[in-house]
Amino acid sequence: MGQLKEVSCLNGHTDRVWNVSWNPTGTTLATCGGDKTVRLWGQEGDSWVCKTILQDNHQRTVRSTAWSPCGNLLATVSFDATVGIWDRRSGEFECNATLEGHENEVKSVAWAPSGKLLATCGRDKTVWIWEISEEDEFECASVLHAHTQDVKKVLWHPNLPILMSCSYDDTIKIHKEDGDDWTSFQTLESHTSTVWSIDFDSTGERMVSCSDDMTVKIWQAYQPGNKEGIQTTGKDATWKNLCTLSGYHSRTIYDVSWCKLTGLIATAGGDDKLCVFEEEVDSTGPTFVLSTAITRAHNEDVNSVEWNPKVTGLLASSSDSGDVKIWQYSV
Amino acid sequence: MAAADVQNFNPTVFSKSSSRAVTESELDEAATDPIDDREVFDHLRCIKDPEHPLTLEELNVLDRDHVRVGDDGIDVEFTPTIPHCSMATLIGLSIRVKLIRVLPARLKVRVAVTPGTHVSEGAINKQLADKERVTAALENNHLLEVVNQCLAAHD
């Protein structure tokens, strides 16, 4: 059993906080929400303080943000149908590009590990792939219409040039470049309601998903020629549901984060709860057990959770109540 | 709304419930009175139907037995007047917005169609339960105006 201890409670947002996102070095936390602003928090001594507020760019809720792999660019997506690209190479964050194309609310954004591709998705049921040229120009490379409903989140694979997306249509889909265009080549079906979020483990061989059906699912990639005899097509792995964690949350699970340093999985729920799961390996194979849970992590729904990429056990979460919390996990 | 768009021309009208009797303990400022079914129902029963000059109570879209306050939150079921009512999502949204405005934010709310009373109840319930879509809908000024009209005090 482990435990989560509250390190800091960050107040400043004046509305629901939809998302938290650590920069690659783990020194800055970006948060965003219904007050149309993005706040950047950093550590000063023992406390976390708001260092910068990015505002006046989006006309509606800022739903989520994502840092480029180099940490110099921050992408922000909004219900106003636009994507903002902020650059800090001049010293201060400046919004130097606005990507338009989605018909309505943009829900999620993700940078490919190379930093050369960006993916966005939204309520218009599409996933957009943007190519970034040497001159920092963003060009739409593809618009994918694979989902039949609102797309909630996009996420690039850590090592392979494939993109995952999850949706209100209850599925997760996998997309790859195919000649000049992008195609969707696999659909993962198992959840019985909206899939809100997904994350990979450190190897990229497994993925975790969370849903309105109140379950968390672990997925395994079976490579061509796998010893289990799972059928594959071409060079692509086949993803299959390995196990399902249920009974831990009593309402929608809005977010999940798989720590690359420790292998711990954190989940955030509409029941105000945070859970941390750890893997145990016994003779029957891997199982995931609850390591610790905070029943009233926030006063309202917990919308987002993310492990710090560099500091072991440091976790950030955000809530409808407008606050952001930083937690330290220890055994 | 133009008469030609009205889907249910001649709805059955039900009587309104009487005002709630105020109990002695409620007059006591020091007493704790938890939110109960009747209080929540009273917040909702005067919401107007989008197409008739009648309240949701008068159309029997809402009745007291379908408003429940439990340990885990508030549960409201509403009954569309006809099984293919295209206004059902808007009615559900109005109920949700009213509850968001009058109740403390910590209380969890579920608004759903009474089982078996609408052809698309699954789709309507899923949409009403998706807070991201509800939030986005309420940032739409036109839709917000329509909802506000349903919520405006009714004589």
Coordinates of C-alpha atoms in Angstrom, one line a residue:
Chain A
M1 CA 0.0 0.0 0.0
G2 CA 1.1 3.5 -0.8
Q3 CA -0.2 6.9 0.2
L4 CA -0.9 10.2 -1.4
K5 CA -0.1 13.4 0.6
E6 CA -1.3 16.8 -0.5
V7 CA 1.7 19.0 -1.2
S8 CA 0.0 22.1 -2.4
C9 CA -3.4 23.5 -3.4
L10 CA -3.2 26.0 -6.2
N11 CA -6.0 28.6 -6.4
G12 CA -6.3 31.2 -9.1
H13 CA -8.7 29.9 -11.8
T14 CA -12.2 31.4 -11.5
D15 CA -14.0 28.5 -13.1
R16 CA -13.7 24.7 -13.6
V17 CA -10.2 23.5 -14.3
W18 CA -10.3 21.1 -17.2
N19 CA -6.8 20.0 -17.6
V20 CA -3.3 19.8 -16.1
S21 CA -0.1 19.3 -18.1
W22 CA 3.5 19.1 -17.0
N23 CA 6.3 20.4 -19.3
P24 CA 8.9 17.8 -20.3
T25 CA 11.4 18.8 -17.6
G26 CA 8.6 18.6 -14.9
T27 CA 9.3 22.2 -13.7
T28 CA 6.2 23.9 -15.0
L29 CA 2.5 22.9 -14.8
A30 CA 0.1 24.3 -17.3
T31 CA -3.6 24.4 -16.2
C32 CA -6.6 25.6 -18.2
G33 CA -10.4 25.9 -17.9
G34 CA -13.7 27.6 -18.1
D35 CA -12.3 31.0 -17.3
K36 CA -10.6 31.0 -20.8
T37 CA -7.1 31.3 -19.3
V38 CA -4.0 29.1 -19.1
R39 CA -2.0 29.4 -16.0
L40 CA 1.7 28.3 -15.7
W41 CA 2.8 27.2 -12.2
G42 CA 6.3 26.8 -10.9
Q43 CA 8.0 26.0 -7.7
E44 CA 9.4 28.7 -5.4
G45 CA 11.0 27.3 -2.4
D46 CA 8.5 24.9 -0.9
S47 CA 5.5 26.3 -2.6
W48 CA 4.0 26.3 -6.1
V49 CA 3.0 29.7 -7.5
C50 CA 1.4 31.1 -10.6
K51 CA 4.2 32.5 -12.8
T52 CA 2.3 33.4 -15.9
I53 CA -1.3 33.8 -17.1
L54 CA -2.0 33.3 -20.8
Q55 CA -5.2 35.0 -21.7
D56 CA -7.2 37.0 -24.2
N57 CA -6.5 34.5 -26.9
H58 CA -9.4 32.1 -26.7
Q59 CA -13.0 33.3 -26.7
R60 CA -14.4 30.3 -24.9
T61 CA -13.3 27.5 -22.5
V62 CA -9.7 26.3 -22.9
R63 CA -10.3 22.5 -22.8
S64 CA -6.7 21.3 -22.8
T65 CA -3.0 22.1 -23.4
A66 CA 0.0 20.1 -24.5
W67 CA 3.8 20.9 -24.4
S68 CA 6.0 20.2 -27.4
P69 CA 8.7 17.6 -26.7
C70 CA 11.4 20.4 -26.6
G71 CA 9.3 22.3 -24.0
N72 CA 9.4 25.6 -25.9
L73 CA 6.0 25.4 -27.5
L74 CA 2.6 25.0 -25.8
A75 CA -0.5 24.2 -27.8
T76 CA -3.9 25.2 -26.3
V77 CA -7.3 24.0 -27.6
S78 CA -10.6 25.7 -27.0
F79 CA -14.4 25.3 -27.4
D80 CA -14.0 28.4 -29.7
A81 CA -12.9 25.9 -32.4
T82 CA -9.3 27.1 -32.6
V83 CA -5.9 25.9 -31.6
G84 CA -3.3 28.3 -30.2
I85 CA 0.4 27.8 -30.5
W86 CA 2.5 29.6 -27.9
D87 CA 6.2 30.1 -28.2
R88 CA 8.6 31.1 -25.4
R89 CA 11.8 31.2 -27.5
S90 CA 11.8 35.0 -27.2
G91 CA 11.7 34.7 -23.4
E92 CA 8.0 35.3 -22.9
F93 CA 5.1 33.2 -24.1
E94 CA 3.6 34.6 -27.2
C95 CA 0.8 33.2 -29.3
N96 CA 2.3 33.1 -32.8
A97 CA -0.1 30.8 -34.6
T98 CA -3.8 30.1 -34.5
L99 CA -4.9 26.9 -36.3
E100 CA -8.5 27.0 -37.6
G101 CA -10.4 24.2 -39.3
H102 CA -12.5 22.4 -36.7
E103 CA -16.2 23.1 -37.0
N104 CA -16.8 23.5 -33.3
E105 CA -15.3 22.6 -29.9
V106 CA -11.7 21.3 -30.0
K107 CA -11.2 18.9 -27.1
S108 CA -7.7 17.6 -27.2
V109 CA -4.2 18.2 -28.7
A110 CA -1.0 16.1 -28.8
W111 CA 2.5 16.5 -30.2
A112 CA 4.2 13.6 -31.8
P113 CA 7.5 12.7 -30.0
S114 CA 9.4 14.0 -33.0
G115 CA 7.8 17.4 -32.5
K116 CA 7.1 17.5 -36.3
L117 CA 3.4 16.5 -36.1
L118 CA 0.5 17.8 -34.0
A119 CA -2.9 16.1 -33.7
T120 CA -6.2 17.7 -32.6
C121 CA -9.7 16.4 -32.2
G122 CA -13.2 17.6 -31.3
R123 CA -16.9 17.5 -31.3
D124 CA -17.1 17.6 -35.1
K125 CA -16.1 13.9 -34.9
T126 CA -12.8 14.5 -36.7
V127 CA -9.1 14.1 -35.9
W128 CA -6.7 16.5 -37.6
I129 CA -3.1 15.9 -38.2
W130 CA -0.9 19.0 -38.7
E131 CA 2.6 19.0 -40.1
I132 CA 5.1 21.5 -38.8
S133 CA 7.6 22.8 -41.3
E134 CA 11.1 24.1 -40.7
E135 CA 9.7 27.7 -40.6
D136 CA 7.3 26.8 -37.8
E137 CA 4.4 26.8 -40.3
F138 CA 1.5 24.4 -39.5
E139 CA -0.2 22.7 -42.4
C140 CA -3.1 20.3 -42.3
A141 CA -1.8 16.9 -43.4
S142 CA -5.1 15.0 -42.9
V143 CA -8.6 15.1 -41.5
L144 CA -9.7 11.7 -40.2
H145 CA -13.4 10.9 -40.1
A146 CA -13.1 7.5 -38.4
H147 CA -15.2 8.2 -35.3
T148 CA -19.0 8.4 -35.5
Q149 CA -19.2 10.8 -32.5
D150 CA -17.4 13.6 -30.5
V151 CA -13.7 12.7 -30.2
K152 CA -12.5 13.3 -26.6
K153 CA -8.7 12.8 -26.7
V154 CA -5.8 12.1 -29.0
L155 CA -2.4 10.6 -28.0
W156 CA 0.7 9.7 -30.0
H157 CA 2.5 6.4 -29.4
P158 CA 5.9 7.1 -27.6
N159 CA 8.0 5.2 -30.2
L160 CA 5.9 4.4 -33.2
P161 CA 4.3 6.8 -35.8
I162 CA 0.8 5.9 -34.7
L163 CA -1.9 8.0 -33.1
M164 CA -4.6 6.9 -30.7
S165 CA -8.0 8.6 -30.3
C166 CA -10.9 7.9 -28.0
S167 CA -14.5 9.0 -28.3
Y168 CA -18.1 9.4 -27.2
D169 CA -18.8 6.6 -29.6
D170 CA -17.3 4.3 -26.9
T171 CA -14.3 3.2 -29.0
I172 CA -10.5 3.8 -29.2
K173 CA -9.1 4.1 -32.8
I174 CA -5.6 3.8 -34.1
H175 CA -4.4 5.8 -37.0
K176 CA -1.2 5.7 -39.1
E177 CA 0.3 7.3 -42.2
D178 CA -0.4 5.3 -45.3
G179 CA 1.3 6.6 -48.4
D180 CA 0.2 10.3 -48.8
D181 CA -2.6 10.1 -46.4
W182 CA -3.5 8.9 -42.9
T183 CA -5.9 6.0 -42.2
S184 CA -7.5 4.5 -39.3
F185 CA -6.6 0.8 -39.1
Q186 CA -7.8 -0.6 -35.8
T187 CA -10.8 0.0 -33.5
L188 CA -10.7 -1.1 -29.9
E189 CA -14.1 -2.0 -28.6
S190 CA -14.9 -3.0 -25.0
H191 CA -16.0 0.1 -23.1
T192 CA -19.8 0.5 -22.9
S193 CA -19.8 4.3 -22.8
T194 CA -17.7 7.4 -23.6
V195 CA -14.0 6.8 -23.5
W196 CA -12.6 10.0 -21.9
S197 CA -8.9 9.4 -21.7
I198 CA -6.0 7.1 -22.6
D199 CA -2.3 6.8 -21.7
F200 CA 0.6 4.6 -22.5
D201 CA 3.0 2.8 -20.2
S202 CA 6.8 3.6 -20.5
T203 CA 7.3 0.9 -23.2
G204 CA 4.4 1.7 -25.4
E205 CA 3.5 -1.9 -25.3
R206 CA 0.5 -1.3 -23.1
M207 CA -2.2 1.3 -22.9
V208 CA -4.7 2.3 -20.2
S209 CA -8.2 3.8 -20.9
C210 CA -11.0 5.2 -18.7
S211 CA -14.6 5.7 -19.4
D212 CA -18.1 6.9 -18.4
D213 CA -18.8 3.2 -17.8
M214 CA -16.8 3.6 -14.6
T215 CA -14.1 1.1 -15.6
V216 CA -10.4 1.4 -16.4
K217 CA -9.1 -1.0 -19.0
I218 CA -5.5 -2.2 -19.7
W219 CA -4.7 -3.0 -23.3
Q220 CA -1.8 -5.0 -24.6
A221 CA -0.1 -4.7 -28.0
Y222 CA 0.5 -8.2 -29.6
Q223 CA 3.3 -7.9 -32.2
P224 CA 3.3 -10.0 -35.3
G225 CA 4.5 -13.5 -34.5
N226 CA 3.5 -13.2 -30.8
K227 CA 3.7 -16.4 -28.8
E228 CA 0.1 -16.1 -27.6
G229 CA -1.0 -16.7 -31.2
I230 CA -3.0 -13.4 -31.5
Q231 CA -3.6 -12.7 -35.1
T232 CA -2.0 -9.6 -36.6
T233 CA -2.2 -7.8 -39.9
G234 CA 1.0 -6.7 -41.8
K235 CA 3.5 -5.1 -39.5
D236 CA 1.0 -3.7 -37.1
A237 CA 0.4 -5.0 -33.6
T238 CA -3.1 -6.1 -32.5
W239 CA -4.3 -4.3 -29.4
K240 CA -6.4 -6.4 -27.0
N241 CA -8.0 -5.8 -23.7
L242 CA -5.8 -7.4 -21.0
C243 CA -7.9 -6.7 -18.0
T244 CA -10.6 -4.4 -16.6
L245 CA -10.6 -2.6 -13.3
S246 CA -14.1 -1.9 -12.0
G247 CA -15.7 -1.0 -8.7
Y248 CA -13.2 1.7 -7.8
H249 CA -15.1 4.7 -9.0
S250 CA -18.9 5.4 -8.6
R251 CA -19.1 8.0 -11.4
T252 CA -17.5 8.8 -14.7
I253 CA -13.7 8.4 -14.8
Y254 CA -12.5 11.5 -16.6
D255 CA -8.8 11.0 -16.8
V256 CA -6.0 8.5 -16.4
S257 CA -2.2 8.8 -16.2
W258 CA 0.3 6.0 -16.4
C259 CA 3.6 7.0 -14.7
K260 CA 6.6 6.4 -16.9
L261 CA 9.0 6.4 -13.9
T262 CA 7.1 4.2 -11.5
G263 CA 4.5 2.3 -13.5
L264 CA 1.7 3.5 -11.2
I265 CA -1.7 4.4 -12.8
A266 CA -3.6 7.3 -11.4
T267 CA -7.3 7.9 -12.2
A268 CA -9.6 10.9 -11.7
G269 CA -13.3 10.6 -11.2
G270 CA -16.6 12.5 -11.2
D271 CA -17.0 11.0 -7.7
D272 CA -14.3 13.5 -6.5
K273 CA -11.9 10.6 -6.0
L274 CA -8.3 9.9 -7.0
C275 CA -7.1 6.3 -7.2
V276 CA -3.6 5.0 -7.6
F277 CA -3.1 1.4 -8.9
E278 CA 0.1 -0.7 -9.0
E279 CA 0.9 -3.8 -10.9
E280 CA 1.5 -7.1 -9.1
V281 CA 2.9 -10.0 -11.0
D282 CA 2.0 -13.5 -9.7
S283 CA 2.0 -16.9 -11.3
T284 CA -1.2 -16.1 -13.3
G285 CA 0.3 -13.0 -14.8
P286 CA 0.0 -9.3 -14.2
T287 CA -2.8 -7.9 -12.1
F288 CA -3.5 -4.3 -11.1
V289 CA -4.4 -3.6 -7.5
L290 CA -5.5 -0.4 -5.7
S291 CA -2.5 1.1 -3.9
T292 CA -4.2 4.1 -2.4
A293 CA -7.3 6.2 -2.9
I294 CA -8.3 9.7 -1.8
T295 CA -12.1 9.7 -1.5
R296 CA -12.5 13.5 -1.3
A297 CA -9.5 14.6 -3.3
H298 CA -11.4 17.7 -4.4
N299 CA -14.8 19.2 -3.4
E300 CA -16.2 18.5 -6.9
D301 CA -15.5 16.3 -9.9
V302 CA -11.8 15.6 -10.6
N303 CA -11.2 16.3 -14.3
S304 CA -7.6 15.7 -14.9
V305 CA -4.6 13.9 -13.4
E306 CA -1.0 13.7 -14.5
W307 CA 2.3 12.3 -13.1
N308 CA 5.3 14.6 -13.2
P309 CA 7.7 13.2 -15.9
K310 CA 10.9 13.8 -13.8
V311 CA 10.0 13.9 -10.1
T312 CA 9.1 10.4 -8.9
G313 CA 5.6 10.2 -7.4
L314 CA 4.6 13.8 -7.9
L315 CA 1.1 14.0 -9.2
A316 CA -1.1 17.0 -10.3
S317 CA -4.9 17.0 -10.4
S318 CA -7.6 19.5 -11.1
S319 CA -11.3 19.9 -10.4
D320 CA -14.6 21.5 -11.2
S321 CA -14.2 23.4 -7.9
G322 CA -11.5 25.5 -9.6
D323 CA -8.5 24.3 -7.7
V324 CA -5.4 22.4 -8.7
K325 CA -3.6 20.1 -6.3
I326 CA -0.2 18.6 -6.2
W327 CA 0.3 15.3 -4.4
Q328 CA 3.3 13.2 -3.4
Y329 CA 3.0 9.5 -3.6
S330 CA 5.1 7.4 -1.3
V331 CA 5.2 3.8 -0.2
Chain B
M1 CA -42.9 29.0 -31.8
A2 CA -45.2 28.7 -34.9
A3 CA -48.3 26.5 -34.4
A4 CA -47.2 24.3 -37.4
D5 CA -44.1 23.3 -35.5
V6 CA -45.9 22.1 -32.4
Q7 CA -45.6 18.4 -32.1
N8 CA -48.1 17.6 -29.5
F9 CA -51.2 19.7 -30.3
N10 CA -53.4 18.7 -27.5
P11 CA -51.5 17.6 -24.5
T12 CA -53.2 16.3 -21.4
V13 CA -53.0 19.0 -18.6
F14 CA -52.6 17.9 -15.1
S15 CA -53.3 19.8 -11.9
K16 CA -50.6 21.7 -10.0
S17 CA -49.7 20.5 -6.6
S18 CA -50.6 22.7 -3.7
S19 CA -47.9 24.8 -2.0
R20 CA -45.8 23.1 0.5
A21 CA -46.7 23.6 4.1
V22 CA -43.9 25.3 6.0
T23 CA -43.0 23.3 9.1
E24 CA -42.1 24.8 12.4
S25 CA -38.5 23.5 12.3
E26 CA -38.0 25.3 9.0
L27 CA -38.8 28.6 10.7
D28 CA -36.1 27.9 13.2
E29 CA -32.9 29.6 11.9
A30 CA -30.7 27.3 14.0
A31 CA -32.1 24.0 12.7
T32 CA -30.4 22.1 10.0
D33 CA -32.8 21.2 7.2
P34 CA -31.3 19.0 4.6
I35 CA -32.4 19.3 0.9
D36 CA -35.3 16.9 0.4
D37 CA -37.2 15.6 -2.6
R38 CA -40.0 18.2 -2.3
E39 CA -37.6 21.1 -2.2
V40 CA -35.9 20.0 -5.4
F41 CA -39.2 19.3 -7.0
D42 CA -40.4 22.9 -6.1
H43 CA -37.3 24.3 -7.9
L44 CA -38.2 22.4 -11.0
R45 CA -42.0 22.2 -11.3
C46 CA -42.4 25.8 -12.7
I47 CA -40.0 25.3 -15.6
K48 CA -42.0 26.0 -18.8
D49 CA -42.4 23.6 -21.6
P50 CA -40.6 24.9 -24.7
E51 CA -43.7 24.7 -26.9
H52 CA -46.7 25.2 -24.6
P53 CA -47.5 28.0 -22.1
L54 CA -47.7 25.3 -19.4
T55 CA -45.3 24.1 -16.8
L56 CA -43.5 20.7 -16.7
E57 CA -45.7 19.8 -13.8
E58 CA -48.9 20.6 -15.6
L59 CA -47.8 18.4 -18.5
N60 CA -46.8 15.7 -16.0
V61 CA -43.3 15.8 -17.5
L62 CA -42.1 16.0 -13.9
D63 CA -43.8 14.5 -10.9
R64 CA -42.7 14.3 -7.3
D65 CA -42.0 10.6 -7.3
H66 CA -39.4 11.0 -10.0
V67 CA -37.3 13.5 -8.0
R68 CA -35.1 11.7 -5.5
V69 CA -32.5 13.0 -3.1
G70 CA -30.1 10.3 -2.1
D71 CA -26.9 10.0 -0.2
D72 CA -25.0 10.0 -3.5
G73 CA -26.7 12.9 -5.2
I74 CA -29.9 14.0 -6.8
D75 CA -31.7 12.0 -9.4
V76 CA -34.4 13.5 -11.6
E77 CA -36.4 11.5 -14.2
F78 CA -38.6 13.3 -16.6
T79 CA -41.3 12.0 -18.9
P80 CA -41.6 13.5 -22.4
T81 CA -45.3 14.0 -23.4
I82 CA -44.8 11.9 -26.5
P83 CA -42.2 9.2 -27.2
H84 CA -40.6 10.9 -30.2
C85 CA -40.6 14.4 -28.7
S86 CA -37.7 16.4 -30.3
M87 CA -37.8 18.8 -27.3
A88 CA -36.7 16.1 -24.8
T89 CA -33.0 17.1 -24.8
L90 CA -33.9 20.7 -24.4
I91 CA -36.3 19.9 -21.5
G92 CA -33.6 17.8 -19.8
L93 CA -31.0 20.5 -20.3
S94 CA -33.3 23.1 -18.7
I95 CA -33.8 20.9 -15.7
R96 CA -30.0 20.4 -15.4
V97 CA -29.3 24.2 -15.7
K98 CA -31.9 25.0 -13.1
L99 CA -30.3 22.5 -10.7
I100 CA -26.8 23.8 -11.4
R101 CA -28.1 27.3 -10.5
V102 CA -30.0 26.5 -7.4
L103 CA -28.1 23.7 -5.7
P104 CA -24.6 23.7 -4.2
A105 CA -22.0 22.7 -6.7
R106 CA -20.8 19.7 -4.6
L107 CA -24.1 17.9 -5.2
K108 CA -24.0 15.4 -8.0
V109 CA -27.0 15.5 -10.3
R110 CA -28.4 13.0 -12.7
V111 CA -31.1 14.0 -15.2
A112 CA -32.6 11.2 -17.3
V113 CA -35.7 10.2 -19.3
T114 CA -38.1 8.0 -17.3
P115 CA -37.3 4.5 -18.6
G116 CA -39.4 3.4 -21.6
T117 CA -40.9 6.9 -22.3
H118 CA -38.8 8.0 -25.3
V119 CA -37.6 6.3 -28.4
S120 CA -34.1 7.7 -28.1
E121 CA -33.8 7.7 -24.3
G122 CA -30.2 6.2 -24.4
A123 CA -28.9 8.9 -26.6
I124 CA -30.7 11.7 -24.7
N125 CA -29.5 10.4 -21.3
K126 CA -25.9 10.1 -22.6
Q127 CA -25.9 13.7 -23.8
L128 CA -27.4 15.0 -20.6
A129 CA -24.8 13.1 -18.6
D130 CA -21.8 14.5 -20.6
K131 CA -20.9 17.6 -18.6
E132 CA -18.4 18.7 -21.3
R133 CA -21.2 18.8 -23.9
V134 CA -23.6 20.5 -21.4
T135 CA -20.9 23.1 -20.6
A136 CA -20.2 23.7 -24.3
A137 CA -24.0 24.0 -25.0
L138 CA -24.4 26.6 -22.4
E139 CA -21.6 28.7 -23.9
N140 CA -23.9 28.9 -27.0
N141 CA -25.8 32.2 -26.5
H142 CA -28.8 31.3 -28.6
L143 CA -29.3 28.0 -26.8
L144 CA -28.8 29.7 -23.4
E145 CA -31.5 32.2 -24.3
V146 CA -34.0 29.4 -25.1
V147 CA -33.1 27.6 -21.8
N148 CA -33.5 30.9 -19.9
Q149 CA -37.0 31.4 -21.4
C150 CA -38.0 27.9 -20.1
L151 CA -36.6 28.8 -16.7
A152 CA -38.1 32.3 -16.5
A153 CA -40.7 32.6 -13.7
H154 CA -44.1 31.5 -14.7
D155 CA -47.4 33.0 -13.5

